[in-house]
Amino acid sequence: MSRRHVLSVTVRDEPGVLVRIAGLFARRGFNIESLSVAQTERPGISRTTFVVIGEEETVEQVEKQLQKLVDVIKVIDHSEAPFVDRELMLIRVAVSSPEDRVEIRQIAQDFRARIVDVHRDALIFEVTGDAGKMDAFIDQMLPFGIVELTRTGRVALARSGGQERLQPRHTSFAQTEGLSNA
Amino acid sequence: MNGAAAVLAALERQGVDTVFGLPGGAIMPVYDALYDSDIRHILMRHELAAAHAADAYYRASGRPGVVFATSGPGATNLVTGLATAQMDSSALVAITGNVASSLIGTDAFQEADVYGITLPVTKHNYLVKSVEEIPRVIAEAFHIASSGRPGPVLIDIPKDVQQAAFSGYFEVTVDLPGYRPTTRGNQRQIARAAQLIREAKRPVMMVGGGAQSCPEAVNEFARITGIPVISTLMGIGAYPYGAPNSLGMPGMHGTVAANRAVTGCDLILGAGLRFDDRVTGKLSGFAPDAKIVHIDIDPAEISKLIRATVPVVGDLGNVLPELGEQVGKLEIDEWWTTIREWKATYPERYRAGERMVSQEVIELLRDESGGGCIVTTDVGQHQMFAARLFTTDRPRSFLTSGGLGTMGFGLPAAIGAAFARPGEPVVVVTGDGSIQMNIQELATVFKHRLPIIVAICNNGMLGMVRQWQEMFHAERYSEVYLADCNPDFARLAEAYGIAGYNISDRASARSIVREVLAKGEPAVLNFEVEEAEKVFPMIPAGAGVGDMIIGDQDPDDVGDLPLGEPEGVGA
């Protein structure tokens, strides 16, 4: 059965590691729905999070091929255990009248979206949450006119009890912490 | 000491004594350091040939091969060689020069993104950024290339890094947290595998290239259990082809016995192989009744194409002895009776008329060499004939491009093998198409007076393509005819200083083969053979093993023509 898998891949922060992974996906005909990369608590180690859709066998093969890469330290398929995942979106919404402005701000409040840029003709919101929340917010804004938007792709961590520590903790990086706490 | 000297010092620490290559601008510092080094460099005439030679050096000896090339075209010429090594799991370390760091990315003279280009055709690759990295990178490269599932590793070194002063240490510990091949098999999995094998009524063992590194374990397992053994193209020689338990090669051009056994068996013990499509044919038709026990060191190969009932990840050399102990002697007499019947009904046979055929040329070479030589092949009909007829009982002695199917592999591979195992004669079984893809290496053969015999099965055609066109493209022979402008191969050999013979009749064939084998000197034997000969049996591409076309291997089709007694000729 084809379903969505969220894979966390910890990698050595070597030049070209992303190219290796992207190339592997392309070469073996695997499709990536979303991809994000960030540093972890350990210097020199990055975490990439993939969302892939595929049959069980295909995803198993993806994991094995990833694991074969010398720079890949660990592959975790979050779909097999509870996990938290978040995404960040920046979205510029057109404002054509004062009434619209009020309504847009009201909806944004309901979504706990932050205004990060204000202009006479448009507002930029920062929205964080899971993919469903992003899609719902986009739906709400469509009637007003979306000028442009960008999304980070999903990041994920296993819930407590399921996580594997890489080594004794060093400094935390706001980048990843900020996203998952939103 | 500069970076280039550090490269050579690091190679010496890895026990490297032979390197194949060709110099150029961006790798000149390394070649300058080579001038003072004890490492022997074999100057080839093309970088691709150097890569194949280094690849074959590993295949013949088990020691990683090393190749040098310059930046740009030198490095891009390596690509086919790297892909060949990658597909056949051959340990190869390629070192390329690149333009100076300050010029990288500027489209400088002879600049190419070698790191990017070779990424998908190597097990791992490096772009060295500073001179201090050299000892660590080289140590890692050899570790990665030769451990786990072997493969090619490329190290790209900018010229300024080669020239920079080096004052570091050579003592490095390899620390690769993401690379820890599993070599010991899981005990519970081995026990489960043993139970399945014991319960099987009709088991077969299929050995692949992974078996070349542990032939003793394979032999011992076959001896203890009495299991029938099938050798894939890459596994030939790991288990003696002539042994009574051997059924020969499976797959598209495999033997009738091997393919019937695969279709009829109730268990396959896959050992160090990857169930390539040329072995399985259509997946749904492959071994329909069989449970699969799959032992391989690469977990990604397990259940990639054929779902394993019981997977065992580990080194075959470790797993097989434990497994054999638990399996013990198998009671499969009935199964053996069936198999022996297949073997007896379908011995290797061919039809020979007025003209010689490739099969008898290969048999002649085998018989006259007494099986004591290393065989390399190119790709095509002659390759399949050689795989089935130039049978060797020795591991690491049948060298062929299996996965990538690289025409042009044979001659440079023979050079690599000749340096890996000095003193042993090497026979290149090739075709008139393949040999012209690296024929310039006759110069290298001449230079070192290597005991290499190039046997061209010259049918004036790209024979395998012709066969497919005859069988599947309504005899529309598109762009396969070579005869009208083939060179005179004997004279060409002579131009390189090598003895050359054009041979068109059986009578002279044997005496010439005998003569050149006795001399132990390089020779090119151009055998003019029948152009329309086809390789049988054949499983058409995309068909199942059960759809095998037996062709002239069928006794009813050709009458009783046992091996070595072609029609109309007194043996």
mmCIF file of N, CA, C and O in Angstrom, chain A residues 3-11 21 24-25 28 30-31 50-70 72-81, chain B residues 178 298-302 304:
data_model
loop_
_atom_site.group_PDB
_atom_site.id
_atom_site.type_symbol
_atom_site.label_atom_id
_atom_site.label_comp_id
_atom_site.label_asym_id
_atom_site.label_seq_id
_atom_site.Cartn_x
_atom_site.Cartn_y
_atom_site.Cartn_z
ATOM 1 N N ARG A 3 1.873 4.832 0.908
ATOM 2 C CA ARG A 3 1.540 5.862 1.891
ATOM 3 C C ARG A 3 2.727 6.774 2.131
ATOM 4 O O ARG A 3 3.813 6.569 1.606
ATOM 5 N N ARG A 4 2.481 7.791 2.961
ATOM 6 C CA ARG A 4 3.459 8.832 3.191
ATOM 7 C C ARG A 4 4.415 8.423 4.320
ATOM 8 O O ARG A 4 3.974 7.949 5.362
ATOM 9 N N HIS A 5 5.695 8.581 4.093
ATOM 10 C CA HIS A 5 6.681 8.265 5.121
ATOM 11 C C HIS A 5 7.514 9.508 5.409
ATOM 12 O O HIS A 5 7.923 10.201 4.480
ATOM 13 N N VAL A 6 7.760 9.753 6.681
ATOM 14 C CA VAL A 6 8.644 10.851 7.054
ATOM 15 C C VAL A 6 9.961 10.239 7.517
ATOM 16 O O VAL A 6 10.001 9.471 8.477
ATOM 17 N N LEU A 7 11.012 10.523 6.788
ATOM 18 C CA LEU A 7 12.322 9.948 7.104
ATOM 19 C C LEU A 7 13.249 11.023 7.664
ATOM 20 O O LEU A 7 13.395 12.089 7.088
ATOM 21 N N SER A 8 13.848 10.721 8.787
ATOM 22 C CA SER A 8 14.875 11.586 9.355
ATOM 23 C C SER A 8 16.222 10.970 9.045
ATOM 24 O O SER A 8 16.461 9.811 9.392
ATOM 25 N N VAL A 9 17.071 11.735 8.421
ATOM 26 C CA VAL A 9 18.367 11.196 8.031
ATOM 27 C C VAL A 9 19.457 12.069 8.634
ATOM 28 O O VAL A 9 19.560 13.243 8.286
ATOM 29 N N THR A 10 20.237 11.512 9.560
ATOM 30 C CA THR A 10 21.351 12.284 10.101
ATOM 31 C C THR A 10 22.584 12.018 9.255
ATOM 32 O O THR A 10 22.908 10.874 8.941
ATOM 33 N N VAL A 11 23.238 13.110 8.875
ATOM 34 C CA VAL A 11 24.362 13.000 7.938
ATOM 35 C C VAL A 11 25.568 13.776 8.444
ATOM 36 O O VAL A 11 25.430 14.722 9.222
ATOM 37 N N ILE A 21 22.465 12.748 -1.739
ATOM 38 C CA ILE A 21 21.142 12.249 -1.390
ATOM 39 C C ILE A 21 20.146 12.543 -2.511
ATOM 40 O O ILE A 21 19.402 11.660 -2.945
ATOM 41 N N LEU A 24 20.754 10.339 -5.412
ATOM 42 C CA LEU A 24 20.296 8.971 -5.143
ATOM 43 C C LEU A 24 18.798 8.846 -5.422
ATOM 44 O O LEU A 24 18.347 7.901 -6.073
ATOM 45 N N PHE A 25 18.045 9.823 -4.935
ATOM 46 C CA PHE A 25 16.601 9.800 -5.165
ATOM 47 C C PHE A 25 16.297 9.848 -6.661
ATOM 48 O O PHE A 25 15.469 9.082 -7.160
ATOM 49 N N ARG A 28 17.402 6.552 -8.618
ATOM 50 C CA ARG A 28 16.635 5.337 -8.363
ATOM 51 C C ARG A 28 15.144 5.565 -8.561
ATOM 52 O O ARG A 28 14.328 4.706 -8.250
ATOM 53 N N PHE A 30 13.034 7.603 -7.026
ATOM 54 C CA PHE A 30 12.186 7.825 -5.858
ATOM 55 C C PHE A 30 11.720 9.287 -5.877
ATOM 56 O O PHE A 30 12.493 10.178 -6.193
ATOM 57 N N ASN A 31 10.482 9.522 -5.473
ATOM 58 C CA ASN A 31 9.973 10.892 -5.455
ATOM 59 C C ASN A 31 10.018 11.477 -4.051
ATOM 60 O O ASN A 31 9.590 10.845 -3.099
ATOM 61 N N PHE A 50 12.874 14.023 5.093
ATOM 62 C CA PHE A 50 12.217 13.796 3.811
ATOM 63 C C PHE A 50 10.804 13.331 4.027
ATOM 64 O O PHE A 50 10.540 12.574 4.945
ATOM 65 N N VAL A 51 9.939 13.759 3.167
ATOM 66 C CA VAL A 51 8.640 13.102 3.079
ATOM 67 C C VAL A 51 8.609 12.414 1.723
ATOM 68 O O VAL A 51 8.827 13.055 0.689
ATOM 69 N N VAL A 52 8.427 11.102 1.750
ATOM 70 C CA VAL A 52 8.349 10.358 0.495
ATOM 71 C C VAL A 52 7.045 9.565 0.491
ATOM 72 O O VAL A 52 6.562 9.152 1.538
ATOM 73 N N ILE A 53 6.499 9.394 -0.689
ATOM 74 C CA ILE A 53 5.300 8.580 -0.811
ATOM 75 C C ILE A 53 5.670 7.343 -1.595
ATOM 76 O O ILE A 53 6.315 7.441 -2.649
ATOM 77 N N GLY A 54 5.319 6.189 -1.069
ATOM 78 C CA GLY A 54 5.629 4.990 -1.826
ATOM 79 C C GLY A 54 5.135 3.728 -1.162
ATOM 80 O O GLY A 54 4.689 3.751 -0.008
ATOM 81 N N GLU A 55 5.241 2.649 -1.912
ATOM 82 C CA GLU A 55 4.928 1.328 -1.387
ATOM 83 C C GLU A 55 5.945 1.013 -0.286
ATOM 84 O O GLU A 55 7.053 1.524 -0.292
ATOM 85 N N GLU A 56 5.539 0.114 0.587
ATOM 86 C CA GLU A 56 6.397 -0.303 1.689
ATOM 87 C C GLU A 56 7.785 -0.744 1.185
ATOM 88 O O GLU A 56 8.816 -0.328 1.710
ATOM 89 N N GLU A 57 7.788 -1.559 0.115
ATOM 90 C CA GLU A 57 9.054 -2.095 -0.415
ATOM 91 C C GLU A 57 9.928 -0.963 -0.960
ATOM 92 O O GLU A 57 11.140 -0.981 -0.816
ATOM 93 N N THR A 58 9.278 -0.004 -1.626
ATOM 94 C CA THR A 58 10.035 1.093 -2.220
ATOM 95 C C THR A 58 10.708 1.917 -1.125
ATOM 96 O O THR A 58 11.889 2.256 -1.221
ATOM 97 N N VAL A 59 9.946 2.221 -0.082
ATOM 98 C CA VAL A 59 10.495 3.048 0.984
ATOM 99 C C VAL A 59 11.602 2.299 1.729
ATOM 100 O O VAL A 59 12.617 2.874 2.111
ATOM 101 N N GLU A 60 11.407 0.997 1.878
ATOM 102 C CA GLU A 60 12.449 0.178 2.509
ATOM 103 C C GLU A 60 13.738 0.260 1.690
ATOM 104 O O GLU A 60 14.832 0.389 2.229
ATOM 105 N N GLN A 61 13.593 0.227 0.373
ATOM 106 C CA GLN A 61 14.746 0.321 -0.521
ATOM 107 C C GLN A 61 15.386 1.708 -0.431
ATOM 108 O O GLN A 61 16.605 1.840 -0.415
ATOM 109 N N VAL A 62 14.548 2.751 -0.330
ATOM 110 C CA VAL A 62 15.059 4.116 -0.149
ATOM 111 C C VAL A 62 15.932 4.170 1.105
ATOM 112 O O VAL A 62 17.055 4.672 1.080
ATOM 113 N N GLU A 63 15.404 3.622 2.187
ATOM 114 C CA GLU A 63 16.145 3.664 3.454
ATOM 115 C C GLU A 63 17.472 2.926 3.342
ATOM 116 O O GLU A 63 18.511 3.398 3.811
ATOM 117 N N LYS A 64 17.442 1.752 2.716
ATOM 118 C CA LYS A 64 18.684 0.972 2.592
ATOM 119 C C LYS A 64 19.701 1.688 1.719
ATOM 120 O O LYS A 64 20.901 1.670 2.013
ATOM 121 N N GLN A 65 19.224 2.288 0.635
ATOM 122 C CA GLN A 65 20.152 2.990 -0.255
ATOM 123 C C GLN A 65 20.737 4.217 0.447
ATOM 124 O O GLN A 65 21.904 4.542 0.274
ATOM 125 N N LEU A 66 19.907 4.904 1.225
ATOM 126 C CA LEU A 66 20.413 6.055 1.983
ATOM 127 C C LEU A 66 21.467 5.595 2.976
ATOM 128 O O LEU A 66 22.532 6.187 3.119
ATOM 129 N N GLN A 67 21.163 4.497 3.663
ATOM 130 C CA GLN A 67 22.073 3.981 4.681
ATOM 131 C C GLN A 67 23.422 3.598 4.077
ATOM 132 O O GLN A 67 24.447 3.628 4.743
ATOM 133 N N LYS A 68 23.405 3.244 2.784
ATOM 134 C CA LYS A 68 24.654 2.852 2.122
ATOM 135 C C LYS A 68 25.604 4.021 1.905
ATOM 136 O O LYS A 68 26.799 3.828 1.753
ATOM 137 N N LEU A 69 25.050 5.230 1.839
ATOM 138 C CA LEU A 69 25.925 6.384 1.620
ATOM 139 C C LEU A 69 26.849 6.542 2.823
ATOM 140 O O LEU A 69 26.401 6.482 3.967
ATOM 141 N N VAL A 70 28.121 6.736 2.521
ATOM 142 C CA VAL A 70 29.125 6.786 3.595
ATOM 143 C C VAL A 70 28.847 7.939 4.552
ATOM 144 O O VAL A 70 29.081 7.831 5.754
ATOM 145 N N VAL A 72 25.993 9.140 5.424
ATOM 146 C CA VAL A 72 24.737 9.003 6.164
ATOM 147 C C VAL A 72 24.988 8.174 7.420
ATOM 148 O O VAL A 72 25.486 7.054 7.354
ATOM 149 N N ILE A 73 24.644 8.759 8.577
ATOM 150 C CA ILE A 73 24.904 8.070 9.834
ATOM 151 C C ILE A 73 23.719 7.224 10.258
ATOM 152 O O ILE A 73 23.869 6.087 10.685
ATOM 153 N N LYS A 74 22.533 7.792 10.131
ATOM 154 C CA LYS A 74 21.368 7.048 10.603
ATOM 155 C C LYS A 74 20.129 7.440 9.817
ATOM 156 O O LYS A 74 19.964 8.601 9.452
ATOM 157 N N VAL A 75 19.276 6.465 9.560
ATOM 158 C CA VAL A 75 18.008 6.731 8.890
ATOM 159 C C VAL A 75 16.895 6.258 9.810
ATOM 160 O O VAL A 75 16.901 5.115 10.256
ATOM 161 N N ILE A 76 15.963 7.161 10.122
ATOM 162 C CA ILE A 76 14.818 6.761 10.945
ATOM 163 C C ILE A 76 13.542 6.999 10.150
ATOM 164 O O ILE A 76 13.339 8.093 9.616
ATOM 165 N N ASP A 77 12.714 5.979 10.056
ATOM 166 C CA ASP A 77 11.402 6.132 9.432
ATOM 167 C C ASP A 77 10.412 6.455 10.540
ATOM 168 O O ASP A 77 10.061 5.591 11.338
ATOM 169 N N HIS A 78 9.970 7.714 10.594
ATOM 170 C CA HIS A 78 9.099 8.142 11.685
ATOM 171 C C HIS A 78 7.722 7.518 11.606
ATOM 172 O O HIS A 78 6.985 7.504 12.582
ATOM 173 N N SER A 79 7.379 7.031 10.447
ATOM 174 C CA SER A 79 6.029 6.482 10.290
ATOM 175 C C SER A 79 5.820 5.264 11.177
ATOM 176 O O SER A 79 4.712 4.814 11.389
ATOM 177 N N GLU A 80 6.939 4.721 11.690
ATOM 178 C CA GLU A 80 6.819 3.505 12.492
ATOM 179 C C GLU A 80 6.650 3.801 13.976
ATOM 180 O O GLU A 80 6.425 2.910 14.771
ATOM 181 N N ALA A 81 6.771 5.066 14.382
ATOM 182 C CA ALA A 81 6.650 5.411 15.803
ATOM 183 C C ALA A 81 6.090 6.825 15.905
ATOM 184 O O ALA A 81 6.132 7.580 14.932
ATOM 185 N N GLY B 178 29.185 6.560 9.645
ATOM 186 C CA GLY B 178 28.105 6.142 8.748
ATOM 187 C C GLY B 178 28.457 4.921 7.930
ATOM 188 O O GLY B 178 27.685 4.502 7.076
ATOM 189 N N ASP B 298 25.609 -6.621 1.398
ATOM 190 C CA ASP B 298 24.929 -5.348 1.158
ATOM 191 C C ASP B 298 23.437 -5.493 1.441
ATOM 192 O O ASP B 298 22.715 -6.099 0.654
ATOM 193 N N PRO B 299 22.956 -4.924 2.557
ATOM 194 C CA PRO B 299 21.533 -5.098 2.892
ATOM 195 C C PRO B 299 20.604 -4.555 1.815
ATOM 196 O O PRO B 299 19.474 -5.020 1.682
ATOM 197 N N ALA B 300 21.076 -3.564 1.051
ATOM 198 C CA ALA B 300 20.211 -2.969 0.030
ATOM 199 C C ALA B 300 19.927 -3.939 -1.113
ATOM 200 O O ALA B 300 18.985 -3.739 -1.885
ATOM 201 N N GLU B 301 20.741 -4.984 -1.267
ATOM 202 C CA GLU B 301 20.489 -5.956 -2.331
ATOM 203 C C GLU B 301 19.436 -6.975 -1.919
ATOM 204 O O GLU B 301 18.861 -7.664 -2.750
ATOM 205 N N ILE B 302 19.212 -7.079 -0.626
ATOM 206 C CA ILE B 302 18.266 -8.089 -0.150
ATOM 207 C C ILE B 302 16.834 -7.572 -0.296
ATOM 208 O O ILE B 302 16.518 -6.474 0.142
ATOM 209 N N LYS B 304 15.558 -6.446 -2.910
ATOM 210 C CA LYS B 304 15.469 -5.350 -3.874
ATOM 211 C C LYS B 304 14.589 -5.771 -5.050
ATOM 212 O O LYS B 304 13.699 -5.042 -5.450
#
